[in-house]
Amino acid sequence: MINLGILISGRGSNMDAILAGVKSGIIPNVRPCIVISNKPDAAGLETASKKYGVPTKVVPADGLKGWDYDKKLAAALEDARVTPEEGLVCLAGFMRIMSPEFVRHYRMRILNIHPALLPSFPGLHAQKQAVDYGVKVSGCTVHFVDDGVDSGPVILQKTVPVRDDDTEETLSARILEKEHEAYPEAVKLFAQGRLKVEGRKVRIL
């Protein structure tokens, strides 16, 4: 059984998709243990607690940066049994860059989703980057987290067409639908032990 911790900063729509998959049985062998936010007004906290009965916790930054903050996250996760041995940490709209120390602590046990086909358009406003660049196809990427920004090994990707009249908002909405498919699928593969990391490549067994 994988003990799941989810980190959010806002509404947590990808968190919602993952927890719905666990509740329905689509994602087996996963126990949601805690949802943590760095923002006390994150709407996803109420969704987690009231809709799914998952414990929640706010870990405010209070000006802390890097590992000084992340070690508080790690302590909260481990208190909820999300350990480096038995846990999985999913970043779902968590608007902080994880410190190298945190990444090493949960080595290859942190997943993130990004609204672009990495390695294209990393960082913020990926959908706007795609529209401005004029690409014909975009999408989302679920990847393991490493020390870089949106640079870890790719687990899976989903694509959407980019239309001539797309704006950042319309493309974002279309990609978000695919995110809600991709993230639960990736969590399921992890929980089933079907992901094998070989350098930069992730083999699906």
Coordinates of N, CA, C and O in Angstrom, one line a residue, residues 36-181:
I36 N -1.6 18.9 2.0 CA -0.9 20.0 2.7 C -0.9 21.2 1.7 O -0.7 21.0 0.5
S37 N -1.2 22.4 2.3 CA -1.0 23.6 1.5 C -0.1 24.6 2.2 O -0.1 24.6 3.4
N38 N 0.5 25.4 1.4 CA 1.3 26.5 2.0 C 0.4 27.7 2.1 O 0.9 28.7 2.7
K39 N -0.8 27.7 1.7 CA -1.8 28.8 1.7 C -3.0 28.4 2.5 O -3.7 27.4 2.1
P40 N -3.4 29.1 3.6 CA -4.5 28.7 4.4 C -5.9 28.8 3.7 O -6.8 28.2 4.0
D41 N -5.9 29.7 2.6 CA -7.2 29.9 1.9 C -7.3 29.0 0.6 O -8.2 29.2 -0.2
A42 N -6.4 28.0 0.5 CA -6.5 27.1 -0.7 C -7.8 26.4 -0.7 O -8.1 25.7 0.3
A43 N -8.6 26.5 -1.7 CA -9.9 25.9 -1.8 C -9.8 24.4 -1.8 O -10.8 23.7 -1.3
G44 N -8.7 23.8 -2.2 CA -8.6 22.4 -2.3 C -8.6 21.7 -0.9 O -8.9 20.5 -0.8
L45 N -8.3 22.5 0.1 CA -8.3 21.9 1.5 C -9.7 21.5 1.9 O -9.9 20.4 2.4
E46 N -10.7 22.3 1.6 CA -12.0 21.9 1.9 C -12.5 20.8 1.1 O -13.2 19.9 1.6
T47 N -12.1 20.8 -0.2 CA -12.5 19.6 -1.1 C -11.9 18.3 -0.5 O -12.7 17.3 -0.4
A48 N -10.7 18.3 -0.1 CA -10.1 17.1 0.4 C -10.8 16.6 1.7 O -11.0 15.4 1.8
S49 N -11.0 17.6 2.6 CA -11.6 17.1 3.9 C -13.1 16.8 3.8 O -13.5 15.8 4.3
K50 N -13.9 17.6 3.1 CA -15.3 17.4 3.1 C -15.8 16.4 2.1 O -16.7 15.6 2.3
K51 N -15.1 16.4 0.9 CA -15.6 15.5 -0.2 C -15.0 14.1 0.0 O -15.6 13.1 -0.4
Y52 N -13.7 14.0 0.5 CA -13.0 12.8 0.5 C -12.6 12.3 1.9 O -12.1 11.2 2.1
G53 N -12.8 13.2 2.9 CA -12.4 12.8 4.3 C -10.9 12.6 4.5 O -10.5 11.9 5.4
V54 N -10.1 13.3 3.7 CA -8.7 13.2 3.8 C -8.2 14.3 4.8 O -8.6 15.5 4.7
P55 N -7.3 14.0 5.8 CA -6.8 15.0 6.7 C -6.0 16.1 5.9 O -5.4 15.8 4.9
T56 N -6.1 17.3 6.4 CA -5.4 18.4 5.7 C -4.6 19.2 6.8 O -4.8 19.1 8.0
K57 N -3.6 19.9 6.2 CA -2.8 20.7 7.1 C -2.2 21.9 6.3 O -1.9 21.8 5.1
V58 N -2.1 23.0 7.0 CA -1.5 24.2 6.4 C -0.1 24.3 7.0 O 0.1 24.3 8.2
V59 N 0.9 24.4 6.1 CA 2.3 24.6 6.5 C 2.7 26.0 5.9 O 3.2 26.0 4.8
P60 N 2.5 27.1 6.6 CA 2.8 28.4 6.0 C 4.4 28.6 5.9 O 5.1 28.0 6.7
A61 N 4.8 29.3 4.9 CA 6.2 29.5 4.7 C 6.8 30.4 5.7 O 7.9 30.2 6.1
D62 N 6.0 31.5 6.1 CA 6.5 32.4 7.1 C 7.9 32.9 6.8 O 8.8 33.1 7.6
G63 N 8.1 33.2 5.5 CA 9.4 33.7 5.0 C 10.5 32.7 4.9 O 11.6 33.1 4.4
L64 N 10.3 31.5 5.2 CA 11.3 30.4 5.1 C 11.5 30.0 3.6 O 10.5 30.0 2.8
K65 N 12.7 29.7 3.2 CA 13.0 29.3 1.9 C 13.7 28.0 1.9 O 14.3 27.6 2.9
G66 N 13.7 27.3 0.7 CA 14.5 26.1 0.5 C 14.2 25.0 1.5 O 13.1 24.8 2.0
W67 N 15.3 24.4 2.0 CA 15.1 23.3 2.9 C 14.6 23.7 4.3 O 14.0 22.9 5.0
D68 N 14.9 25.0 4.6 CA 14.3 25.5 5.9 C 12.8 25.4 5.9 O 12.2 25.1 7.0
Y69 N 12.2 25.6 4.8 CA 10.7 25.4 4.7 C 10.4 23.9 4.4 O 9.5 23.3 5.1
D70 N 11.1 23.3 3.5 CA 10.7 22.0 3.0 C 10.9 20.9 4.1 O 10.2 19.9 4.1
K71 N 11.8 21.1 5.1 CA 11.9 20.2 6.2 C 10.6 20.2 7.1 O 10.3 19.1 7.7
K72 N 9.9 21.3 7.1 CA 8.6 21.3 7.8 C 7.6 20.5 7.0 O 6.8 19.8 7.6
L73 N 7.7 20.6 5.7 CA 6.8 19.8 4.8 C 7.1 18.3 5.1 O 6.2 17.5 5.2
A74 N 8.4 18.0 5.1 CA 8.8 16.6 5.2 C 8.3 16.0 6.6 O 7.8 14.9 6.7
A75 N 8.4 16.8 7.6 CA 8.0 16.4 8.9 C 6.5 16.2 9.0 O 6.0 15.2 9.5
A76 N 5.7 17.1 8.3 CA 4.2 16.9 8.3 C 3.8 15.7 7.5 O 2.9 14.9 7.9
L77 N 4.5 15.4 6.4 CA 4.3 14.2 5.6 C 4.6 13.0 6.4 O 3.8 12.0 6.4
E78 N 5.7 13.0 7.0 CA 6.1 11.7 7.7 C 5.2 11.5 9.0 O 5.0 10.3 9.3
D79 N 4.8 12.6 9.6 CA 3.8 12.4 10.7 C 2.5 11.7 10.2 O 1.8 11.0 11.0
A80 N 2.2 11.9 8.9 CA 1.0 11.3 8.3 C 1.4 10.0 7.6 O 0.6 9.4 6.8
R81 N 2.6 9.4 7.9 CA 3.0 8.1 7.3 C 3.4 8.2 5.9 O 3.5 7.1 5.2
V82 N 3.6 9.4 5.3 CA 4.1 9.5 3.9 C 5.6 9.6 4.0 O 6.2 10.6 4.1
T83 N 6.2 8.4 4.1 CA 7.7 8.3 4.3 C 8.4 8.0 3.0 O 7.8 7.6 2.0
P84 N 9.7 8.2 3.0 CA 10.5 7.9 1.8 C 10.5 6.4 1.4 O 10.8 6.1 0.2
E85 N 10.1 5.6 2.3 CA 10.1 4.1 2.0 C 8.7 3.7 1.5 O 8.6 2.8 0.6
E86 N 7.6 4.3 2.0 CA 6.3 3.8 1.7 C 5.4 4.9 1.1 O 4.2 4.6 0.8
G87 N 5.9 6.1 0.9 CA 5.1 7.2 0.4 C 5.2 7.6 -1.0 O 6.1 7.2 -1.7
L88 N 4.3 8.4 -1.4 CA 4.3 9.1 -2.7 C 3.8 10.5 -2.5 O 2.8 10.7 -1.9
V89 N 4.6 11.5 -3.0 CA 4.2 12.9 -2.9 C 3.8 13.4 -4.3 O 4.6 13.3 -5.2
C90 N 2.6 13.9 -4.4 CA 2.2 14.5 -5.6 C 2.0 16.0 -5.5 O 1.3 16.5 -4.6
L91 N 2.7 16.7 -6.4 CA 2.6 18.2 -6.4 C 1.4 18.5 -7.4 O 1.4 18.1 -8.5
A92 N 0.4 19.1 -6.9 CA -0.8 19.4 -7.6 C -1.1 20.9 -7.6 O -1.9 21.4 -6.7
G93 N -0.4 21.7 -8.4 CA -0.5 23.1 -8.3 C 0.1 23.7 -7.1 O -0.3 24.7 -6.5
F94 N 1.2 23.1 -6.6 CA 2.0 23.6 -5.5 C 3.0 24.6 -6.0 O 3.9 24.2 -6.7
M95 N 2.8 25.8 -5.7 CA 3.5 26.9 -6.3 C 4.8 27.2 -5.6 O 5.1 28.4 -5.2
R96 N 5.6 26.2 -5.4 CA 7.0 26.4 -4.8 C 7.9 25.4 -5.5 O 7.5 24.3 -5.9
I97 N 9.2 25.8 -5.6 CA 10.2 24.9 -6.2 C 10.7 24.1 -5.0 O 11.2 24.6 -4.0
M98 N 10.7 22.8 -5.2 CA 11.2 21.9 -4.1 C 12.8 22.0 -4.0 O 13.4 22.0 -5.0
S99 N 13.3 22.0 -2.8 CA 14.7 22.1 -2.6 C 15.4 20.8 -2.9 O 14.8 19.7 -2.9
P100 N 16.7 20.8 -3.3 CA 17.4 19.6 -3.6 C 17.4 18.6 -2.4 O 17.3 17.4 -2.6
E101 N 17.4 19.1 -1.2 CA 17.4 18.3 0.0 C 16.0 17.5 0.1 O 16.0 16.3 0.4
F102 N 14.9 18.2 -0.2 CA 13.6 17.5 -0.2 C 13.5 16.5 -1.3 O 13.0 15.3 -1.1
V103 N 14.0 16.8 -2.5 CA 14.0 15.9 -3.6 C 14.8 14.6 -3.3 O 14.4 13.5 -3.6
R104 N 16.0 14.8 -2.7 CA 16.8 13.7 -2.3 C 16.1 12.8 -1.3 O 16.2 11.6 -1.3
H105 N 15.5 13.5 -0.3 CA 14.8 12.8 0.8 C 13.7 11.9 0.2 O 13.6 10.7 0.7
Y106 N 13.0 12.3 -0.8 CA 11.9 11.5 -1.4 C 12.3 11.1 -2.8 O 11.5 11.2 -3.7
R107 N 13.5 10.7 -2.9 CA 14.1 10.4 -4.3 C 13.2 9.5 -5.1 O 12.8 8.4 -4.7
M108 N 12.8 9.9 -6.3 CA 11.9 9.2 -7.2 C 10.6 8.8 -6.6 O 10.0 7.8 -7.0
R109 N 10.2 9.6 -5.6 CA 8.8 9.4 -5.0 C 8.0 10.7 -5.0 O 7.1 10.9 -4.2
I110 N 8.4 11.6 -5.9 CA 7.7 12.9 -6.0 C 7.3 13.0 -7.5 O 8.1 12.9 -8.4
L111 N 6.0 13.2 -7.7 CA 5.5 13.4 -9.1 C 5.0 14.8 -9.2 O 4.5 15.5 -8.3
N112 N 5.0 15.3 -10.4 CA 4.5 16.7 -10.8 C 3.8 16.6 -12.1 O 4.1 15.7 -12.9
I113 N 2.9 17.5 -12.3 CA 2.3 17.6 -13.7 C 2.5 19.0 -14.2 O 2.4 20.0 -13.4
H114 N 2.8 19.1 -15.5 CA 3.1 20.4 -16.1 C 2.2 20.6 -17.3 O 2.1 19.6 -18.1
P115 N 1.6 21.8 -17.6 CA 0.7 21.9 -18.7 C 1.4 22.3 -20.0 O 1.1 23.2 -20.7
A116 N 2.4 21.4 -20.4 CA 3.0 21.5 -21.7 C 3.7 20.2 -21.9 O 3.8 19.3 -21.0
L117 N 4.2 20.0 -23.1 CA 4.9 18.8 -23.5 C 6.4 19.0 -23.3 O 7.1 19.5 -24.2
L118 N 6.8 18.7 -22.1 CA 8.2 18.9 -21.7 C 9.1 18.1 -22.6 O 8.7 17.0 -23.1
P119 N 10.3 18.6 -23.0 CA 11.0 19.7 -22.4 C 10.6 21.1 -22.9 O 11.2 22.1 -22.6
S120 N 9.6 21.2 -23.8 CA 9.1 22.5 -24.3 C 8.4 23.2 -23.2 O 7.6 22.6 -22.4
F121 N 8.6 24.5 -23.1 CA 7.8 25.5 -22.3 C 7.8 25.1 -20.8 O 6.7 24.9 -20.2
P122 N 9.0 24.9 -20.2 CA 9.0 24.7 -18.7 C 8.6 26.0 -18.0 O 8.6 27.1 -18.6
G123 N 8.4 25.9 -16.7 CA 8.2 27.1 -15.9 C 6.8 27.6 -15.9 O 5.8 26.9 -16.3
L124 N 6.6 28.9 -15.6 CA 5.3 29.5 -15.5 C 4.7 29.8 -16.8 O 5.4 30.0 -17.8
H125 N 3.4 29.9 -16.9 CA 2.6 30.3 -18.1 C 3.0 29.5 -19.3 O 3.2 30.1 -20.4
A126 N 3.0 28.2 -19.1 CA 3.4 27.3 -20.2 C 2.4 27.4 -21.4 O 2.8 27.3 -22.5
Q127 N 1.1 27.6 -21.0 CA 0.1 27.6 -22.1 C 0.3 28.9 -22.9 O 0.1 28.8 -24.1
K128 N 0.6 30.0 -22.3 CA 0.8 31.2 -23.0 C 2.0 31.1 -23.9 O 2.1 31.6 -25.0
Q129 N 3.1 30.5 -23.4 CA 4.3 30.2 -24.1 C 3.9 29.5 -25.4 O 4.4 29.8 -26.5
A130 N 3.1 28.4 -25.3 CA 2.7 27.6 -26.4 C 2.0 28.4 -27.5 O 2.2 28.3 -28.7
V131 N 1.0 29.2 -27.0 CA 0.2 30.0 -27.9 C 1.1 31.0 -28.6 O 1.0 31.2 -29.9
D132 N 1.9 31.7 -27.9 CA 2.8 32.8 -28.4 C 3.8 32.2 -29.4 O 4.1 32.8 -30.4
Y133 N 4.3 31.0 -29.2 CA 5.3 30.4 -30.0 C 4.7 29.9 -31.3 O 5.4 29.7 -32.4
G134 N 3.4 29.6 -31.3 CA 2.7 29.1 -32.5 C 2.8 27.6 -32.8 O 2.6 27.2 -33.9
V135 N 3.0 26.8 -31.7 CA 3.0 25.4 -31.9 C 1.6 24.9 -32.3 O 0.6 25.5 -32.0
K136 N 1.6 23.8 -32.9 CA 0.3 23.2 -33.4 C -0.2 22.1 -32.4 O -1.4 21.8 -32.5
V137 N 0.6 21.6 -31.6 CA 0.2 20.6 -30.6 C 0.8 21.0 -29.2 O 2.0 21.4 -29.1
S138 N 0.0 20.9 -28.2 CA 0.5 21.0 -26.8 C -0.1 19.9 -26.0 O -0.5 18.9 -26.5
G139 N 0.0 20.1 -24.7 CA -0.6 19.0 -23.8 C -0.1 19.1 -22.4 O 0.2 20.2 -21.9
C140 N 0.1 18.0 -21.8 CA 0.6 18.0 -20.4 C 1.6 16.8 -20.2 O 1.6 15.8 -21.0
T141 N 2.4 16.9 -19.2 CA 3.4 16.0 -18.9 C 3.4 15.6 -17.4 O 3.4 16.6 -16.5
V142 N 3.4 14.4 -17.0 CA 3.6 13.9 -15.7 C 5.0 13.4 -15.6 O 5.4 12.6 -16.4
H143 N 5.7 13.9 -14.6 CA 7.2 13.5 -14.5 C 7.6 13.4 -13.1 O 7.0 13.9 -12.1
F144 N 8.7 12.6 -12.9 CA 9.3 12.6 -11.6 C 10.0 13.9 -11.4 O 10.4 14.6 -12.3
V145 N 10.1 14.3 -10.1 CA 10.7 15.6 -9.8 C 12.2 15.4 -9.5 O 12.6 14.5 -8.7
D146 N 13.0 16.2 -10.1 CA 14.5 16.2 -9.8 C 14.9 17.6 -9.3 O 14.0 18.4 -9.0
D147 N 16.2 17.9 -9.3 CA 16.6 19.1 -8.8 C 16.3 20.4 -9.6 O 16.5 21.5 -9.2
G148 N 16.0 20.1 -10.9 CA 15.7 21.2 -11.8 C 14.2 21.6 -11.8 O 13.4 21.1 -11.0
V149 N 13.9 22.6 -12.7 CA 12.5 23.0 -12.8 C 11.9 22.3 -14.0 O 12.3 22.5 -15.1
D150 N 10.9 21.5 -13.7 CA 10.2 20.7 -14.8 C 11.1 19.9 -15.6 O 11.0 19.8 -16.9
S151 N 12.1 19.3 -15.0 CA 13.2 18.7 -15.8 C 13.4 17.2 -15.5 O 14.3 16.6 -16.1
G152 N 12.5 16.6 -14.6 CA 12.7 15.2 -14.2 C 12.2 14.3 -15.3 O 11.6 14.6 -16.3
P153 N 12.6 13.0 -15.2 CA 12.2 12.0 -16.2 C 10.7 11.9 -16.4 O 9.9 11.9 -15.5
V154 N 10.3 11.9 -17.7 CA 8.9 11.9 -18.1 C 8.3 10.6 -17.9 O 8.8 9.5 -18.4
I155 N 7.1 10.5 -17.3 CA 6.3 9.3 -17.1 C 5.3 9.1 -18.2 O 5.3 8.1 -18.9
L156 N 4.5 10.1 -18.5 CA 3.6 10.0 -19.6 C 3.2 11.4 -20.0 O 3.3 12.4 -19.3
Q157 N 2.6 11.5 -21.2 CA 2.2 12.8 -21.8 C 0.9 12.6 -22.5 O 0.6 11.5 -23.1
K158 N 0.0 13.6 -22.5 CA -1.2 13.7 -23.2 C -1.2 14.9 -24.1 O -0.7 16.0 -23.7
T159 N -1.7 14.8 -25.3 CA -1.7 15.9 -26.3 C -3.0 16.5 -26.6 O -4.1 15.8 -26.5
V160 N -3.0 17.8 -27.0 CA -4.2 18.5 -27.5 C -3.8 19.3 -28.6 O -2.6 19.8 -28.7
P161 N -4.7 19.5 -29.6 CA -4.3 20.5 -30.7 C -4.4 21.9 -30.2 O -5.1 22.3 -29.3
V162 N -3.5 22.7 -30.8 CA -3.5 24.2 -30.6 C -4.2 24.8 -31.8 O -3.7 24.7 -32.9
R163 N -5.3 25.5 -31.5 CA -6.1 26.1 -32.6 C -5.7 27.5 -32.9 O -5.1 28.2 -32.1
D164 N -5.9 27.9 -34.1 CA -5.5 29.2 -34.6 C -6.1 30.3 -33.7 O -5.4 31.4 -33.5
D165 N -7.3 30.1 -33.1 CA -7.9 31.2 -32.4 C -7.7 31.0 -30.8 O -8.4 31.6 -30.0
D166 N -6.9 30.1 -30.5 CA -6.7 29.8 -29.0 C -6.1 31.0 -28.3 O -5.2 31.7 -28.8
T167 N -6.5 31.2 -27.1 CA -5.9 32.1 -26.1 C -5.3 31.2 -25.0 O -5.5 30.0 -25.0
E168 N -4.6 31.9 -24.1 CA -4.0 31.2 -23.0 C -5.1 30.4 -22.2 O -5.0 29.3 -21.8
E169 N -6.3 31.1 -22.1 CA -7.4 30.6 -21.3 C -8.0 29.4 -22.0 O -8.3 28.3 -21.3
T170 N -8.3 29.4 -23.3 CA -8.9 28.3 -23.9 C -8.0 27.1 -24.0 O -8.5 26.0 -23.9
L171 N -6.8 27.3 -24.3 CA -5.8 26.2 -24.3 C -5.6 25.6 -23.0 O -5.6 24.4 -22.8
S172 N -5.6 26.4 -21.9 CA -5.4 25.9 -20.6 C -6.6 25.0 -20.2 O -6.4 24.0 -19.6
A173 N -7.8 25.4 -20.6 CA -9.0 24.6 -20.3 C -8.9 23.2 -20.9 O -9.3 22.2 -20.4
R174 N -8.5 23.2 -22.2 CA -8.4 22.0 -22.9 C -7.3 21.1 -22.4 O -7.5 19.8 -22.3
I175 N -6.2 21.7 -22.0 CA -5.1 20.9 -21.4 C -5.5 20.3 -20.1 O -5.2 19.2 -19.7
L176 N -6.2 21.1 -19.3 CA -6.6 20.7 -17.9 C -7.4 19.4 -18.0 O -7.3 18.5 -17.1
E177 N -8.3 19.3 -19.0 CA -9.1 18.0 -19.1 C -8.1 16.8 -19.2 O -8.4 15.8 -18.7
K178 N -7.0 17.0 -20.0 CA -6.1 15.9 -20.2 C -5.2 15.7 -18.9 O -4.9 14.6 -18.6
E179 N -5.0 16.8 -18.2 CA -4.3 16.6 -16.9 C -5.1 15.7 -15.9 O -4.5 14.9 -15.2
H180 N -6.4 15.9 -15.9 CA -7.2 15.1 -15.0 C -7.3 13.6 -15.4 O -7.7 12.8 -14.7
E181 N -6.9 13.3 -16.7 CA -6.7 11.9 -17.1 C -5.3 11.4 -16.8 O -5.1 10.3 -16.3

